[in-house]
XYZ file of C-alpha atoms in Angstrom:
235
model
C -19.526 -19.864 0.379
C -17.030 -17.051 0.130
C -15.493 -16.076 3.465
C -16.534 -12.526 4.534
C -13.623 -10.110 4.580
C -14.951 -7.975 7.392
C -14.392 -9.499 10.827
C -15.965 -8.211 14.008
C -12.777 -6.318 14.851
C -12.714 -4.678 11.449
C -16.377 -3.714 11.743
C -15.602 -1.968 15.015
C -12.653 -0.127 13.501
C -14.663 0.872 10.457
C -17.487 2.079 12.679
C -15.001 4.333 14.406
C -13.825 5.712 11.076
C -17.406 6.361 9.981
C -18.214 8.189 13.197
C -20.188 5.566 15.149
C -20.312 5.771 18.914
C -21.436 8.298 21.519
C -21.549 11.786 20.111
C -20.225 10.655 16.728
C -23.396 9.850 14.832
C -22.929 12.814 12.487
C -19.160 12.523 12.152
C -18.093 12.715 8.488
C -16.582 9.602 6.871
C -12.816 9.311 7.211
C -11.910 10.676 3.738
C -13.799 13.891 4.517
C -11.604 14.357 7.586
C -8.305 13.978 5.736
C -6.288 17.065 4.826
C -6.008 15.728 1.261
C -7.315 12.718 -0.655
C -5.200 13.120 -3.783
C -7.890 14.671 -5.951
C -9.364 11.447 -7.301
C -12.649 9.703 -6.630
C -11.141 6.518 -5.152
C -9.101 6.287 -1.965
C -7.558 3.559 0.177
C -6.997 4.282 3.874
C -4.623 2.216 5.999
C -5.103 3.134 9.644
C -3.295 1.812 12.722
C -4.077 2.646 16.370
C -0.607 4.144 17.017
C 2.975 4.127 15.734
C 3.829 0.990 17.698
C 1.047 -1.016 16.048
C 1.638 -3.776 13.537
C -2.057 -4.286 12.749
C -4.961 -2.074 11.764
C -7.539 -1.649 9.024
C -7.478 -1.036 5.292
C -10.651 0.466 3.800
C -11.264 1.320 0.179
C -13.588 4.214 -0.579
C -15.248 5.747 -3.595
C -16.768 9.143 -4.108
C -20.225 9.159 -5.671
C -22.949 11.777 -5.597
C -20.725 14.203 -3.721
C -19.952 11.884 -0.794
C -17.510 9.154 0.201
C -18.733 5.591 0.715
C -16.788 2.579 1.947
C -16.612 -0.038 -0.819
C -14.823 -2.627 1.326
C -12.635 -3.183 4.351
C -10.150 -5.766 5.645
C -7.716 -6.292 8.517
C -4.267 -4.919 7.710
C -0.707 -5.576 8.783
C 2.059 -2.995 9.000
C 5.817 -3.023 9.496
C 7.415 -5.022 12.284
C 8.818 -1.712 13.545
C 5.418 -0.028 13.493
C 4.795 3.185 11.569
C 6.983 6.248 11.021
C 6.528 9.679 9.461
C 7.197 9.162 5.756
C 9.086 12.433 5.313
C 11.770 11.395 7.811
C 11.623 7.590 7.701
C 14.927 5.720 7.488
C 15.595 2.657 5.375
C 16.095 -0.614 7.228
C 13.830 0.249 10.156
C 10.978 -2.081 9.105
C 8.554 0.806 9.595
C 5.598 1.599 7.373
C 5.811 5.199 6.122
C 2.827 7.403 6.900
C 1.525 9.902 4.368
C -0.591 10.214 1.238
C 0.748 8.446 -1.841
C -0.247 7.638 -5.383
C -0.359 4.062 -6.675
C 1.783 3.921 -9.840
C 0.972 0.370 -10.977
C 0.151 -3.158 -9.883
C 2.164 -6.338 -10.264
C 2.062 -9.981 -9.362
C 3.286 -13.518 -9.723
C -0.310 -14.576 -10.302
C -2.519 -13.256 -13.082
C -4.464 -10.069 -12.447
C -7.952 -10.686 -11.010
C -10.847 -10.639 -13.447
C -11.994 -7.096 -14.076
C -8.619 -5.469 -13.342
C -8.065 -2.273 -15.336
C -4.987 -1.075 -13.451
C -1.626 -1.374 -15.244
C -0.447 -4.832 -14.124
C 3.104 -6.088 -14.524
C 3.865 -9.803 -14.500
C 6.669 -10.994 -12.216
C 9.229 -13.233 -13.925
C 12.444 -14.924 -12.830
C 14.307 -11.778 -13.930
C 12.187 -9.315 -11.916
C 13.912 -7.451 -9.078
C 13.188 -4.356 -6.985
C 16.386 -2.382 -6.457
C 16.985 -1.070 -2.939
C 20.684 -0.366 -3.424
C 21.398 3.211 -2.340
C 24.430 3.326 -4.634
C 22.483 2.296 -7.730
C 20.953 4.640 -10.289
C 17.983 2.216 -10.270
C 17.260 2.841 -6.581
C 13.598 2.191 -5.718
C 12.783 0.874 -9.176
C 11.713 -2.394 -10.775
C 14.650 -3.755 -12.784
C 14.523 -6.616 -15.251
C 17.048 -8.081 -15.476
C 19.006 -6.836 -12.463
C 21.863 -4.574 -13.612
C 25.374 -4.944 -12.243
C 25.146 -1.603 -10.425
C 22.279 -2.959 -8.274
C 23.738 -5.521 -5.900
C 21.658 -8.671 -5.380
C 22.128 -8.371 -1.620
C 20.493 -4.935 -1.821
C 17.531 -5.935 -3.971
C 14.395 -8.054 -3.704
C 14.037 -10.953 -6.116
C 10.285 -10.546 -6.495
C 9.518 -14.095 -7.579
C 10.994 -15.357 -4.293
C 7.999 -13.928 -2.406
C 5.349 -16.209 -3.828
C 2.785 -15.472 -1.134
C 3.277 -11.746 -0.562
C 3.769 -10.770 -4.183
C 1.114 -13.020 -5.617
C -0.588 -9.656 -6.214
C 0.419 -6.163 -5.143
C 0.125 -2.426 -5.744
C 3.187 -0.179 -5.745
C 2.842 2.588 -3.150
C 4.428 5.780 -4.438
C 6.502 6.387 -1.298
C 9.910 7.919 -2.161
C 9.219 7.081 -5.788
C 9.126 10.171 -8.004
C 12.369 11.701 -6.715
C 13.943 8.979 -4.558
C 15.930 10.115 -1.544
C 18.724 7.665 -0.765
C 18.378 6.139 2.671
C 14.670 6.974 2.938
C 13.449 3.561 1.837
C 12.462 1.528 -1.197
C 9.992 -1.149 -2.202
C 6.889 -0.153 -0.251
C 3.810 -2.006 -1.505
C 0.260 -2.959 -0.652
C 0.471 -6.736 -0.927
C -0.882 -10.068 0.271
C -0.292 -11.104 3.890
C 2.731 -13.205 4.717
C 3.239 -14.946 8.043
C 3.190 -11.824 10.195
C 4.139 -8.161 10.235
C 5.770 -6.746 7.120
C 9.188 -5.219 6.473
C 7.510 -1.822 6.006
C 4.719 -2.514 3.539
C 0.971 -2.706 4.144
C -0.566 -6.147 3.689
C -4.069 -7.592 3.563
C -5.588 -11.066 3.048
C -5.345 -12.482 -0.477
C -9.049 -12.145 -1.213
C -9.017 -8.499 -0.121
C -6.049 -7.814 -2.419
C -7.951 -9.359 -5.314
C -11.002 -7.224 -4.543
C -8.932 -4.049 -4.363
C -7.291 -4.725 -7.731
C -10.617 -5.452 -9.410
C -12.062 -2.284 -7.844
C -9.227 0.168 -8.485
C -9.757 2.287 -11.587
C -6.765 4.316 -12.832
C -9.162 6.824 -14.435
C -10.407 7.659 -10.925
C -6.866 8.403 -9.675
C -6.804 6.312 -6.495
C -4.372 7.177 -3.706
C -3.527 5.561 -0.395
C -3.419 7.397 2.947
C -1.419 5.686 5.699
C -1.450 6.859 9.291
C -2.469 6.433 12.889
C -5.729 7.189 14.640
C -4.263 10.260 16.377
C -1.045 12.080 17.176
C 1.655 13.572 14.913
C 1.175 10.770 12.351
C -2.630 10.872 12.419
C -4.095 9.801 9.104
C -6.245 12.942 9.073
C -3.081 15.082 8.700
C -2.370 13.745 5.218
C-alpha cells in the first residue's frame, strides 16, 4: 500500500491554512489570502512557522470553479539558516528566500514521473549549476561547465543523487540575477536534513507535484512564514 503523504502534523498545518479552528470556519483558503498568486490556476505554497524554522508545509493548490482547492500536501524542509526576505537575501547564508516565484522548468537524475508535462531536463555528468558571482553564467544551468564558472563555485548536479533525483527550478533571482543575492534555489527531494536554502519534500511528494504541475496553468510558488514581515500572505 502506498504510504500517505499527509501526516498528522501536516493535517494540522493544512487545517490552519484552510481556516480550521475557533472563529476560523469561514476563513478563505490560503491562496485567497495571498497578495498575489502569479495569475495562473495552479499554486504551490511553502509555509514555515517563523524565520528561524527549518520545517513547515508544502501544499499544492488548483483553481477550479472560481475557488482554490488543495490538491495535496506534504511536510517540507527549509534552509539550515531558516528563511529570509528574498529581496534582500545574501548568498551563502543557507536561508530560503521568501516571496512569490515562477517555476521555469523541472530537472532530474531520474526520469520524469509518468504524466509529467512540465519541461524536464535530464541531468548528465556534464550538468552544473553556476553560482560563481564572477561568471556570466551566474545562476544558470551550464553544460558543460565553462572556464569562467569555477568548479568550487558551482554545483555538480549529478553529485546530489538523492536531492536532485527530481526537482523544480524556483525562479528566485533568475530573470535578472543580482550578484551576491543567491543562486540555485530549487524545490527538490529531501536529503538528510535542512537544505542549503532550497525547499525540499519527500520523494513521493516531489513525484506527485511533477505529475500534477501543468505549464499551461502557469504554476507559481509562494514561500513565507505564518506571520510577520515575511508572512506568506504578503506575497
